[in-house]
CSV table of C-alpha atoms in Angstrom, one decimal:
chain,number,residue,atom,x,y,z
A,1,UNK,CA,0.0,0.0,0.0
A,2,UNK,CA,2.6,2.3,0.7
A,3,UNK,CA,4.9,1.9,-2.1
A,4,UNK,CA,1.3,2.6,-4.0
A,5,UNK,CA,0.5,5.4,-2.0
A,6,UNK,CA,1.8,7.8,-4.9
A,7,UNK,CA,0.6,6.2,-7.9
A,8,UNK,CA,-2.2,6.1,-9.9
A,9,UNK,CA,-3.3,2.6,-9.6
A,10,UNK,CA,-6.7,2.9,-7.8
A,11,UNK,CA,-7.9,-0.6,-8.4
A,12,UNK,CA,-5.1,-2.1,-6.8
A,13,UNK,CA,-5.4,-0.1,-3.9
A,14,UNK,CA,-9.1,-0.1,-3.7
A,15,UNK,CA,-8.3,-4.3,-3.9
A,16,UNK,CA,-5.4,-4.5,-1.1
A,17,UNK,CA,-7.7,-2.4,1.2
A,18,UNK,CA,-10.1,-4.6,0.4
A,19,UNK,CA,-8.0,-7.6,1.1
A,20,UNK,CA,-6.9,-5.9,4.6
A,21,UNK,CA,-10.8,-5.7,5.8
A,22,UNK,CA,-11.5,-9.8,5.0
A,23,UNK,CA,-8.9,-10.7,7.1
A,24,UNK,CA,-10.2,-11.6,10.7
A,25,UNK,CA,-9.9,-8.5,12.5
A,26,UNK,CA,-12.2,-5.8,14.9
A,27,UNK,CA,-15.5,-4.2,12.8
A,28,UNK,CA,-13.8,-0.8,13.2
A,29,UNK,CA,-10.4,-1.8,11.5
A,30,UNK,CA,-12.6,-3.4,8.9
A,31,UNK,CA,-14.6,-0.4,8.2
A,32,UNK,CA,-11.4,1.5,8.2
A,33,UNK,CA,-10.3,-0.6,5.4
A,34,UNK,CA,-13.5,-0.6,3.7
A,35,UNK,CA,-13.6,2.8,3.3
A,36,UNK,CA,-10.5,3.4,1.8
A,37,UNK,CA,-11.4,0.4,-0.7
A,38,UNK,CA,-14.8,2.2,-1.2
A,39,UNK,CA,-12.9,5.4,-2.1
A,40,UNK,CA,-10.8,3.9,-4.9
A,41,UNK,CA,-13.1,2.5,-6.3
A,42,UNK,CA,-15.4,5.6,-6.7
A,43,UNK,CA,-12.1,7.2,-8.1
A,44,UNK,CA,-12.0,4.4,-10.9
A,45,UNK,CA,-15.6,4.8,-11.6
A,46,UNK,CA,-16.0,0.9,-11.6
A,47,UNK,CA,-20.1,1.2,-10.1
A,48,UNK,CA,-20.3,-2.2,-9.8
A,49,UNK,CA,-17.0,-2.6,-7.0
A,50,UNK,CA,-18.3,0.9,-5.5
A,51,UNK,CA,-22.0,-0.6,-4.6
A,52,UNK,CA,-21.1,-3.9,-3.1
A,53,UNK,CA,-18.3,-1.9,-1.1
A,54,UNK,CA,-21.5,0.3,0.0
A,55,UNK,CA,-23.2,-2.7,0.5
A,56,UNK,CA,-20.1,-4.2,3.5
A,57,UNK,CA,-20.4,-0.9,5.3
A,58,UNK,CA,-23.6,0.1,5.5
A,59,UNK,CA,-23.7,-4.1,7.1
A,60,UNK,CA,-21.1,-2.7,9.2
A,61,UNK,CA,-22.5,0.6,10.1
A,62,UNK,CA,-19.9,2.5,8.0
A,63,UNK,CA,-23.1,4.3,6.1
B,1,UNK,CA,-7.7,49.3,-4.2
B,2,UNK,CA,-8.1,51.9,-6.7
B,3,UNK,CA,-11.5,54.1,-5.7
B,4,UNK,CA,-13.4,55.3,-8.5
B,5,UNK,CA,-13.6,58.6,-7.2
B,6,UNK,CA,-9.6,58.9,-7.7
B,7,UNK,CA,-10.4,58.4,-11.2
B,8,UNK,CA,-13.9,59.5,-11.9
B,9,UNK,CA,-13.3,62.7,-13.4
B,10,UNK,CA,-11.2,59.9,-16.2
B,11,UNK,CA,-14.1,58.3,-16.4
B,12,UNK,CA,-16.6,60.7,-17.0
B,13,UNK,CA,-14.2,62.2,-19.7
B,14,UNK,CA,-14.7,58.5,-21.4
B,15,UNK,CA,-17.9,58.3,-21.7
B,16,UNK,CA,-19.1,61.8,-23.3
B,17,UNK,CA,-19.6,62.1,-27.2
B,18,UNK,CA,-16.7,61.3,-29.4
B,19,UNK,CA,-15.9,64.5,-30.1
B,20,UNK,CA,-14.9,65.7,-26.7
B,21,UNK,CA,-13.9,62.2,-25.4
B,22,UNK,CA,-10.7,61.5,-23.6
B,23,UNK,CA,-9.9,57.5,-23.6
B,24,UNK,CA,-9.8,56.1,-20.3
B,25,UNK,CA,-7.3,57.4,-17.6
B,26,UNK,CA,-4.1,55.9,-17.0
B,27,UNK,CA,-3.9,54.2,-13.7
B,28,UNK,CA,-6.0,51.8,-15.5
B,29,UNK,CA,-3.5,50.9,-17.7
B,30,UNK,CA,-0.7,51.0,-15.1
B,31,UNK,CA,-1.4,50.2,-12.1
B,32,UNK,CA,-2.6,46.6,-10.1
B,33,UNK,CA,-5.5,48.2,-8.5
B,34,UNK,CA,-6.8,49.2,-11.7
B,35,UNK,CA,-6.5,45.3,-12.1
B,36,UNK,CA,-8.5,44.8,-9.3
B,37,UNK,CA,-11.1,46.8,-9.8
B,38,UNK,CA,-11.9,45.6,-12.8
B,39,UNK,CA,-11.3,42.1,-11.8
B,40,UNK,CA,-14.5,43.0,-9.3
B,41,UNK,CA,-16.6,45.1,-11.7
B,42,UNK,CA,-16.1,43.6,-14.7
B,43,UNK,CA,-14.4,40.2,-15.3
B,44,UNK,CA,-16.4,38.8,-12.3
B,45,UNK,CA,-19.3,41.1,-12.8
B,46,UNK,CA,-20.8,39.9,-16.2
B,47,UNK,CA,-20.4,37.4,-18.7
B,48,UNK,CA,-16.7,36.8,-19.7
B,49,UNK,CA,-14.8,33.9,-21.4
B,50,UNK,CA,-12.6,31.9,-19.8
B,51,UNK,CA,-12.1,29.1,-22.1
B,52,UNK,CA,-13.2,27.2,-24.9
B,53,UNK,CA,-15.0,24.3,-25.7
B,54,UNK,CA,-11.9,22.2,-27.1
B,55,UNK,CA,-10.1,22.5,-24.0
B,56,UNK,CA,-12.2,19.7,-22.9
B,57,UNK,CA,-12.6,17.4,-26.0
B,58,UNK,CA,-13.9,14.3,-24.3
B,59,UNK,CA,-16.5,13.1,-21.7
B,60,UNK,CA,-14.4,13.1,-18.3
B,61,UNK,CA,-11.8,16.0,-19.1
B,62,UNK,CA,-11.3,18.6,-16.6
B,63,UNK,CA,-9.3,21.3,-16.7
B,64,UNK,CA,-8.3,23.5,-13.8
B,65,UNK,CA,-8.1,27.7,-15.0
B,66,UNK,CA,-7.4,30.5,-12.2
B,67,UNK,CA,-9.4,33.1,-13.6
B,68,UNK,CA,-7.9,36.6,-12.1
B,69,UNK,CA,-7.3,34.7,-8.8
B,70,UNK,CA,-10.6,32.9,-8.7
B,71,UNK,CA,-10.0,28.9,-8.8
B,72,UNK,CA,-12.5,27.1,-11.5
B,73,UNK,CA,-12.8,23.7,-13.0
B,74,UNK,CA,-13.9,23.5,-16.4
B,75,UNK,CA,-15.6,19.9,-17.2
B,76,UNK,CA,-17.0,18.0,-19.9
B,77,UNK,CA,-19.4,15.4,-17.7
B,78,UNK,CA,-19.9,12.0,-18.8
B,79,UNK,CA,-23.0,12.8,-20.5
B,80,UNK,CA,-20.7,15.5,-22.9
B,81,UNK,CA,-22.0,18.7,-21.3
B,82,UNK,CA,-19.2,21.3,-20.6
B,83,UNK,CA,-19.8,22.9,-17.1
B,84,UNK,CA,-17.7,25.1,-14.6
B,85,UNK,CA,-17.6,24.5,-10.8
B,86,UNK,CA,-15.1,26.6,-8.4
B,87,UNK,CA,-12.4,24.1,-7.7
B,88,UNK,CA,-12.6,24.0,-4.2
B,89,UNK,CA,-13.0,21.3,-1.7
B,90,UNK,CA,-16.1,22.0,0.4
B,91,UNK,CA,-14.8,21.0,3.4
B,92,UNK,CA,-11.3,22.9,4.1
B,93,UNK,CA,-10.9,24.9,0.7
B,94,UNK,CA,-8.5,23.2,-0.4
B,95,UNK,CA,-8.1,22.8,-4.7
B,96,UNK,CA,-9.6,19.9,-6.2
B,97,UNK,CA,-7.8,19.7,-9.2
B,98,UNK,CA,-4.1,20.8,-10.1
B,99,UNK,CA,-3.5,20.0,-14.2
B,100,UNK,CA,-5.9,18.9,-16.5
B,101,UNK,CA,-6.9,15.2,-16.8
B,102,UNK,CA,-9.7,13.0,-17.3
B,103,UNK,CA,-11.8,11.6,-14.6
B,104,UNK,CA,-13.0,7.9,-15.2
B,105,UNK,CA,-15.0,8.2,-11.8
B,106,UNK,CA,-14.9,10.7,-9.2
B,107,UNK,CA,-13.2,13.6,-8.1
B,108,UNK,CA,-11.2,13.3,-5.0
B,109,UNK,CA,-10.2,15.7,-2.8
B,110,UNK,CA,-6.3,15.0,-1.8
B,111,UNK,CA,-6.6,16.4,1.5
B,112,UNK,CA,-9.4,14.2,3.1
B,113,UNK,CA,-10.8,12.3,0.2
B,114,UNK,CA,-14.1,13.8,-0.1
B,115,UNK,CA,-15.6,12.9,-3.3
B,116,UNK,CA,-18.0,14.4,-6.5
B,117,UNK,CA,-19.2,13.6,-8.9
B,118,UNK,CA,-19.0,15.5,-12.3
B,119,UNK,CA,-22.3,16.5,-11.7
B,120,UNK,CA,-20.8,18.3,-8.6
B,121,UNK,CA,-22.6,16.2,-5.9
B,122,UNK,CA,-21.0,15.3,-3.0
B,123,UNK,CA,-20.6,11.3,-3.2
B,124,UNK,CA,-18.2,10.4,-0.5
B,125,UNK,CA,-17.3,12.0,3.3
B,126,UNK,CA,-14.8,8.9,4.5
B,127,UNK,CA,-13.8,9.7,8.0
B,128,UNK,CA,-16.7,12.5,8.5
B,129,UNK,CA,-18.2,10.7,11.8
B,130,UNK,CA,-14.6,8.9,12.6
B,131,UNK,CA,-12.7,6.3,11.8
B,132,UNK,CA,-14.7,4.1,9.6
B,133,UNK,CA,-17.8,6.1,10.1
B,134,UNK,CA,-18.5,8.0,6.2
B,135,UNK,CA,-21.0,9.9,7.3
B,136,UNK,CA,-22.2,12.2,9.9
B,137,UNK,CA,-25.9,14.4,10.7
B,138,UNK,CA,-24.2,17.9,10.3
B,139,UNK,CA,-22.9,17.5,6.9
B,140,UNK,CA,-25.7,17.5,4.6
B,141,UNK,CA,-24.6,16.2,1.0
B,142,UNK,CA,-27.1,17.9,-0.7
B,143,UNK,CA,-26.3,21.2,0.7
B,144,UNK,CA,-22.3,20.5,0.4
B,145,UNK,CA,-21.5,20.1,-3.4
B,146,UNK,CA,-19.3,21.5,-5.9
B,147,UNK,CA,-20.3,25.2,-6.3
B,148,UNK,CA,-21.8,25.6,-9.9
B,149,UNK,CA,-20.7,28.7,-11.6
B,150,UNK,CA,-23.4,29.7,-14.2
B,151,UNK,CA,-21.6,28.8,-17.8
B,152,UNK,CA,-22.8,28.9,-21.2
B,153,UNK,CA,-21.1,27.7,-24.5
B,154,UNK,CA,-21.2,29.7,-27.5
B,155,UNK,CA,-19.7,29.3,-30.9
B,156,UNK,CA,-17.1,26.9,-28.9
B,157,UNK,CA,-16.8,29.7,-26.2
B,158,UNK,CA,-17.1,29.1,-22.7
B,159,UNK,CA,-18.4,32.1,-20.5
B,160,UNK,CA,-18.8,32.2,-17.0
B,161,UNK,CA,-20.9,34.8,-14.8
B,162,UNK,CA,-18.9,34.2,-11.4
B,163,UNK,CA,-21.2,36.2,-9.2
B,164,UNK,CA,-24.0,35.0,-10.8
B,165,UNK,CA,-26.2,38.6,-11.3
B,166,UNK,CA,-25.7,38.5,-15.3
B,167,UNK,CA,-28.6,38.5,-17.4
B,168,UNK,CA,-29.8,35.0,-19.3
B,169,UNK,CA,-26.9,34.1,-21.4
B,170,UNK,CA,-29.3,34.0,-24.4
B,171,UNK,CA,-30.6,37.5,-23.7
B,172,UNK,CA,-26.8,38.7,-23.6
B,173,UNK,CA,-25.5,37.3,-26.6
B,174,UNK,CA,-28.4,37.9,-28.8
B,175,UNK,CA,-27.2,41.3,-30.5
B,176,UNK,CA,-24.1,39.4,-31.7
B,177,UNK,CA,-26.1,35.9,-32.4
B,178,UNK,CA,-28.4,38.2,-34.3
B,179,UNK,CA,-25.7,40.0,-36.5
B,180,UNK,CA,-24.1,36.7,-37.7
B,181,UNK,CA,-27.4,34.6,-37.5
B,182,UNK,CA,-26.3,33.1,-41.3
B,183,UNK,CA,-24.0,31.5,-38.8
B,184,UNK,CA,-25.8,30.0,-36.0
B,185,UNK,CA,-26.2,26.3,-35.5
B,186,UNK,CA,-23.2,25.4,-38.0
B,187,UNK,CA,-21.0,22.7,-36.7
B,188,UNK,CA,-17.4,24.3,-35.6
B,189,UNK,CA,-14.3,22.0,-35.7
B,190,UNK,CA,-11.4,23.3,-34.2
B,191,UNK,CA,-8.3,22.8,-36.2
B,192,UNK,CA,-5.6,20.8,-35.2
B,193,UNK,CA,-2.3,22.7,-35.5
B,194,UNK,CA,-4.6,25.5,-35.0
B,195,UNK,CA,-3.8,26.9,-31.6
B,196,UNK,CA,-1.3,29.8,-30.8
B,197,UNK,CA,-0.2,31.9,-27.5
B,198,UNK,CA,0.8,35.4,-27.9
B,199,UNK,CA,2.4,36.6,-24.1
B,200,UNK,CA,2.2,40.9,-24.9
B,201,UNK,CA,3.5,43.4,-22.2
B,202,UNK,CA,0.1,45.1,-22.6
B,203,UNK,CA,-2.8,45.8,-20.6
B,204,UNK,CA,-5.7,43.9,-21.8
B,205,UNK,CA,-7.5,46.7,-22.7
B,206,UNK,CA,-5.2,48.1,-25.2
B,207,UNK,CA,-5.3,44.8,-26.9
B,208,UNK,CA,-9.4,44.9,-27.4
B,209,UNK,CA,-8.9,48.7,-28.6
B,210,UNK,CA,-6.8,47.8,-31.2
B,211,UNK,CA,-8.2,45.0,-32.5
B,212,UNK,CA,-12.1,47.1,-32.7
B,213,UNK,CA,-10.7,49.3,-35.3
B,214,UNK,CA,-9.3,49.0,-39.1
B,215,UNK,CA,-8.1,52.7,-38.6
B,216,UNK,CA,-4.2,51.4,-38.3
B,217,UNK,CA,-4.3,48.9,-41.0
B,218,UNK,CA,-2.4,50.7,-43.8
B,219,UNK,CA,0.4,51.4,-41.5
B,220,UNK,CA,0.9,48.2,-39.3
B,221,UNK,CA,-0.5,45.9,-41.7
B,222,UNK,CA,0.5,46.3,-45.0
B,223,UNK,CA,0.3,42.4,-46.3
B,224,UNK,CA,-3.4,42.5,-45.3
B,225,UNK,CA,-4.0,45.9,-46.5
B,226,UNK,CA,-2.5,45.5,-49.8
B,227,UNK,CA,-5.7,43.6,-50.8
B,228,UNK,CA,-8.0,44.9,-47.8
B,229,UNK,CA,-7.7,48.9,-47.8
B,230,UNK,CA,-9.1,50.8,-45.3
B,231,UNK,CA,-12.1,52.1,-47.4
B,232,UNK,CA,-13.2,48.4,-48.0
B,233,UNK,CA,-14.1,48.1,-44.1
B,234,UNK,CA,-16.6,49.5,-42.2
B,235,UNK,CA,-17.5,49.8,-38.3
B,236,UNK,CA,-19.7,47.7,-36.5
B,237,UNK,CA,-20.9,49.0,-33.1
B,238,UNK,CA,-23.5,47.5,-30.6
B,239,UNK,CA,-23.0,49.6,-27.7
B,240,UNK,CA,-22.4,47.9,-24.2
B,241,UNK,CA,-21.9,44.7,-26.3
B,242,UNK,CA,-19.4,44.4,-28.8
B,243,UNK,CA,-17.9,46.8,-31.4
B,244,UNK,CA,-15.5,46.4,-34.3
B,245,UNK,CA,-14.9,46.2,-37.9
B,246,UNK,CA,-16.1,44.2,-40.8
B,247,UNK,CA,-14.5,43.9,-44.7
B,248,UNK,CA,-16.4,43.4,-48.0
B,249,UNK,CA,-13.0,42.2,-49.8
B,250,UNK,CA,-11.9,38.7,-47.9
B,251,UNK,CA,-9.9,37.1,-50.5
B,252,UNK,CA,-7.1,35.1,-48.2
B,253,UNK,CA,-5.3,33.8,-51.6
B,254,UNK,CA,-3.7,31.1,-49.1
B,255,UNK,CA,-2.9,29.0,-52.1
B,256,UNK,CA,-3.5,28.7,-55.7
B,257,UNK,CA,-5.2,24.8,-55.9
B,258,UNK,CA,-6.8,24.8,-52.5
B,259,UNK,CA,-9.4,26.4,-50.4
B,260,UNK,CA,-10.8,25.6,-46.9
B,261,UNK,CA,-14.5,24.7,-47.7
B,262,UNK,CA,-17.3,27.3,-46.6
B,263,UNK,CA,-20.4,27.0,-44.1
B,264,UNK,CA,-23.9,25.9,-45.8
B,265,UNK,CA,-25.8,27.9,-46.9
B,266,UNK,CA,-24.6,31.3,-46.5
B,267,UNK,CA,-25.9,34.3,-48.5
B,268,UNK,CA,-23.8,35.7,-50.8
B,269,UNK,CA,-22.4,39.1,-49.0
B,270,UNK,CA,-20.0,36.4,-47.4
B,271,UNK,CA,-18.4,35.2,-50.2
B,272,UNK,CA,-15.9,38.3,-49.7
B,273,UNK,CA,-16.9,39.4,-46.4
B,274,UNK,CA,-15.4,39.0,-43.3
B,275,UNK,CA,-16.6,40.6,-39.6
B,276,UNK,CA,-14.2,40.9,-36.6
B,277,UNK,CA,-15.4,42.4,-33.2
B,278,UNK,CA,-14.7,42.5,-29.8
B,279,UNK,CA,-17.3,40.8,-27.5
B,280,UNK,CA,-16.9,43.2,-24.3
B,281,UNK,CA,-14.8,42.5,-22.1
B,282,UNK,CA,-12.1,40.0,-23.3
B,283,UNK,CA,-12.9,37.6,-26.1
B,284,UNK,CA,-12.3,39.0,-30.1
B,285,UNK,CA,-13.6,37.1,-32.5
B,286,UNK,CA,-13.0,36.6,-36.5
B,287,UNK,CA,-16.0,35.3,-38.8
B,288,UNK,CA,-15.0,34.5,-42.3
B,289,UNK,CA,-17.1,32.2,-45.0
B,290,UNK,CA,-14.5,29.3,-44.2
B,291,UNK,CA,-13.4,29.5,-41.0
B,292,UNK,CA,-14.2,31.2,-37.7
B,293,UNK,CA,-11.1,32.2,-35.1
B,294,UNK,CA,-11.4,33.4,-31.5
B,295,UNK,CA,-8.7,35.6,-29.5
B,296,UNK,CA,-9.1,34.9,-25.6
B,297,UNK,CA,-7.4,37.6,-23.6
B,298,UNK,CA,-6.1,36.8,-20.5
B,299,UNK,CA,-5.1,39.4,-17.9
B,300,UNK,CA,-2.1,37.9,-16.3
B,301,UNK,CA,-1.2,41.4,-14.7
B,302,UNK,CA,-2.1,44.9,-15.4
B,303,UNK,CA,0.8,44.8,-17.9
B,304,UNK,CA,0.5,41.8,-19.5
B,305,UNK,CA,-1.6,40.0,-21.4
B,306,UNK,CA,-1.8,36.0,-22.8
B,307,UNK,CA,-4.0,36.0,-26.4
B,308,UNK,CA,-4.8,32.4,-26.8
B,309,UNK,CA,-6.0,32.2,-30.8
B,310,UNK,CA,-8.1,29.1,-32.3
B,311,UNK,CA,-9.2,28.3,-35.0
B,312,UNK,CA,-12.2,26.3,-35.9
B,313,UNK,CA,-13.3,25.2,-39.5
B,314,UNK,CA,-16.2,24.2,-41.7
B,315,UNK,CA,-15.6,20.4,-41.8
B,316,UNK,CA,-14.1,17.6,-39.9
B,317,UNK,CA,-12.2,17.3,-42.9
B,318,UNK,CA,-11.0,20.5,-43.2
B,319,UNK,CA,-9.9,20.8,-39.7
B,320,UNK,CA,-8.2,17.4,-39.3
B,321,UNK,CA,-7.0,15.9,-42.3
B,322,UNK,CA,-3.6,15.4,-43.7
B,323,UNK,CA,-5.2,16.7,-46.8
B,324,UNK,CA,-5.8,19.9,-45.4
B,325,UNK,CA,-3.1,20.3,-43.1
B,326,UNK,CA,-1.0,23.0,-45.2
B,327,UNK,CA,-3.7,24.6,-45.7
B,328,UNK,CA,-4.2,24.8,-41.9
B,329,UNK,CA,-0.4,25.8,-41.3
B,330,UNK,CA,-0.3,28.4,-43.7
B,331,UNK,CA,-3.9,30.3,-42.7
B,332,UNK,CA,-2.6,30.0,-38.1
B,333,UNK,CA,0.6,31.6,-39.7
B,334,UNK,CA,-0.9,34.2,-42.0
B,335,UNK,CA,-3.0,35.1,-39.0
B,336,UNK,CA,-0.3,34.8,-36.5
B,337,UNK,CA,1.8,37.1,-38.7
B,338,UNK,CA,-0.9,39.3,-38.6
B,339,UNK,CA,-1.3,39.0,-35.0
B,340,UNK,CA,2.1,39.9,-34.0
B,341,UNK,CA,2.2,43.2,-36.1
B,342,UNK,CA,-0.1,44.7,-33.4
B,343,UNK,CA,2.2,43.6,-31.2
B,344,UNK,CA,4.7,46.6,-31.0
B,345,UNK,CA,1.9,49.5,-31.3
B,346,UNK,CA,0.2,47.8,-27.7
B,347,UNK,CA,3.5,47.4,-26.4
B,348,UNK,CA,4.0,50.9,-27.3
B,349,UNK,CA,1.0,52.2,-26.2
B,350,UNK,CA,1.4,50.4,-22.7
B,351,UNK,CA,4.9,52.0,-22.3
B,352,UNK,CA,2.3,55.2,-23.2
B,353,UNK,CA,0.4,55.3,-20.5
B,354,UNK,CA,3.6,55.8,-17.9
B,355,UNK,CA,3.6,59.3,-19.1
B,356,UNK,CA,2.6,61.7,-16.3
B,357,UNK,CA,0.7,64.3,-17.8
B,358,UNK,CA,-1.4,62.2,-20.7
B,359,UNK,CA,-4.9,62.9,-20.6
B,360,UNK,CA,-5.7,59.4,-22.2
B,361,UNK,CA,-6.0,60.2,-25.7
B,362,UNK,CA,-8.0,61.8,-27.9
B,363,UNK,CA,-10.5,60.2,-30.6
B,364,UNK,CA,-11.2,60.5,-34.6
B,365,UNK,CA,-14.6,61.0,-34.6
B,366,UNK,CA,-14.8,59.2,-37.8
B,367,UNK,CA,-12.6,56.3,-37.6
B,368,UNK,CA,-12.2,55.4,-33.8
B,369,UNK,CA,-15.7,54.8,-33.1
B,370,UNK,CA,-15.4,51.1,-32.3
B,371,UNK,CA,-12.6,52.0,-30.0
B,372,UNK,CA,-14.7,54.7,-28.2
B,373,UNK,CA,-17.8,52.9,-27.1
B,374,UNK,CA,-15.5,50.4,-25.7
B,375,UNK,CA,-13.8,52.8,-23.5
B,376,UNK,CA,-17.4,54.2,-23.0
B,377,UNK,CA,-18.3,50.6,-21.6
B,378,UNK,CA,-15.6,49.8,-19.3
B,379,UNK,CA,-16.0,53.6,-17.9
B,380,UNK,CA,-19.6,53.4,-17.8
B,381,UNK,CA,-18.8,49.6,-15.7
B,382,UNK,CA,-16.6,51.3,-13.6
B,383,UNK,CA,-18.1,54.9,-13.1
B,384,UNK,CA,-21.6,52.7,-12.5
């Protein structure tokens, strides 16, 4: 993520965040995670990605 | 700032009948504040053009334009309409956008990530309510959006109103839409190859005066006027609008086997005429049977001046092809010869303006008219 941090590739960060929130950790770290995957993925305009991301943390209580 | 009182006696003096007129004073032309106050009582005050239509070819371009200090974003949205938003974060001010791209999805804000869409809504608050919480009850999206900034397109010409008093865009335009209504509706196709910048130690004014009248054409221009004399033009004057000078003789003779083709359907005065005015305050414009160009002036200080020049023709053709590519190289450089002629009289007349006891000028009654009402405008703006 942080050799990412400065680059353009949106889909692979919105995807390693997303990876970070499926691993078996707290709800709050998961939202965390979430959200940053929900971010990139509105930034790439892929619609499909953005709504089930919505979808985790409104589940969550992120939304 | 500059007062108007400091300078209404100036102003006054612009605005009376030709005859007795002095052009407008000088702290206008020389000073920042004079900048300024135009900056607030014209530029921001009215209809003005910022940019054009090509700037942001495609569905998804933006392009960020600081427009005498004020931050914009011009956008085409996805559905290909060109709009203008302030680019500004709504949250901490901070600018959106930085150099022109294309946005596949939303804007992000690099500060806290908050998130539009092109449409200016605000799609994403991550962090609002803490960590992991994306929203929270005191920031309303609805109410927190991009800040529109009433635009219209024109002949390829965006305009902004950035305070948002002028009158409908349709209303404004009409004298000019009117005059050239053989015109209207014609597809434009802006010429590739067919863009130029002109950086001129002027005051932006000087530029729009000289450009309004044909009175200086035999002396600065002699290639144009050796087929184009100063009896074959005439004025054109729509006061508080636009003002300038048309030609019954356009003959370009760019080259002996080829010509650009011409709009459908015009009547047959265009086949040698030719019309260029100055649309108050900043944006001079060409209009020719085969091709249209536009001059943007852009006040970068109170003595200087960008002209950014396109040029748009009849047919996708004629404005991309190989075929018609000399063609296209030969008519930006007759016109940028053209162009750069002026530059030494405004250049001139800007050094002008440093002298103490000038009274700002004196007008021909007969062949400075043009010139006059748009000194009679910016005064009248000014003076209010």
């Amino acid at each position: 993520m942080r050799a990412l941090h400065d680059s353009s590739d949106h889909m692979a960060m919105s995807g390693l965040h997303e990876q970070a929130a499926d691993r078996l950790i707290p709800p709050s770290e998961q939202r965390f995670h979430l959200t940053h995957a929900w971010v990139y993925a509105l930034v790439t305009g892929d619609s499909v990605r953005v709504e089930a991301l919505e979808k985790r943390l409104r589940t969550l209580g992120g939304l | 700032m500059l007062d108007t009182n400091d300078i209404a006696t100036g102003l006054k003096a612009a605005m009376g009948p030709i005859e007795q007129a002095n052009g407008l004073p000088s702290p206008l032309y020389t000073s920042a504040d004079g900048l300024a106050l135009e900056r607030e009582k014209l530029f921001h005050a009215g209809w003005t053009c910022i940019a054009f239509g090509k700037d942001v070819p495609n569905p998804g371009d933006a392009r960020p334009i600081t427009f005498l200090g004020a931050p914009l974003l011009l956008l085409r949205d996805h559905a290909g309409t060109v709009k203008v938003y302030e680019n500004v974060c709504r949250h901490r001010g901070m600018i959106l956008v930085d150099e022109a791209r294309n946005f596949g999805g939303v804007i992000r804000c690099p500060y806290h990530s908050w998130c539009y869409s092109l449409d200016g809504k605000l799609r994403a608050t991550p962090h609002v309510g803490g960590p992991g919480i994306n929203t929270h009850a005191s920031i309303n999206p609805d109410e927190t959006g991009l800040t529109p900034v009433r635009t219209a397109l024109w002949m390829d010409c965006v305009f902004v109103d950035v305070n948002g008093k002028a009158p409908d865009f349709d209303e404004w335009i009409a004298p000019l839409a009117t005059r050239w209504a053989d015109f209207m509706g014609k597809p434009l196709f802006h010429g590739e190859g067919s863009t130029f910048t002109l950086d001129v130690a002027c005051n932006w004014k000087l530029a729009i005066e000289n450009y309004c009248e044909s009175y200086h054409l035999p002396w600065v221009h002699p290639g144009l006027n050796s087929y184009s004399k100063l009896e074959d033009h005439y004025h054109i004057e729509a006061p508080g609008t636009f003002s300038g000078q048309g030609t019954v003789v356009y003959n370009p003779r760019l080259s002996d086997t080829q010509s650009f083709p011409n709009f459908d359907g015009l009547p047959a005065k265009w086949d040698t005429g030719a019309e260029y005015v100055s649309l108050y305050p900043n944006l001079m414009l060409g209009i020719h049977r085969d091709h249209m160009f536009a001059i943007r002036l852009d006040p970068i200080a109170h003595d200087r001046t960008l002209e950014t020049v396109e040029i748009w023709y009849t047919t996708e053709a004629a404005a991309t092809s190989d075929t018609y590519a000399d063609l296209r190289r030969t008519n930006a450089a007759m016109w940028k010869e053209v162009f750069m002629e002026d530059i030494g009289v405004v250049e001139g007349m800007q050094r002008g303006r440093h002298a103490p006891n000038f009274d700002g000028g004196r007008f021909s009654a007969v062949m400075d008219s043009p010139t006059h009402l748009f000194h009679a405008w910016v005064a009248g703006k000014l003076h209010g």
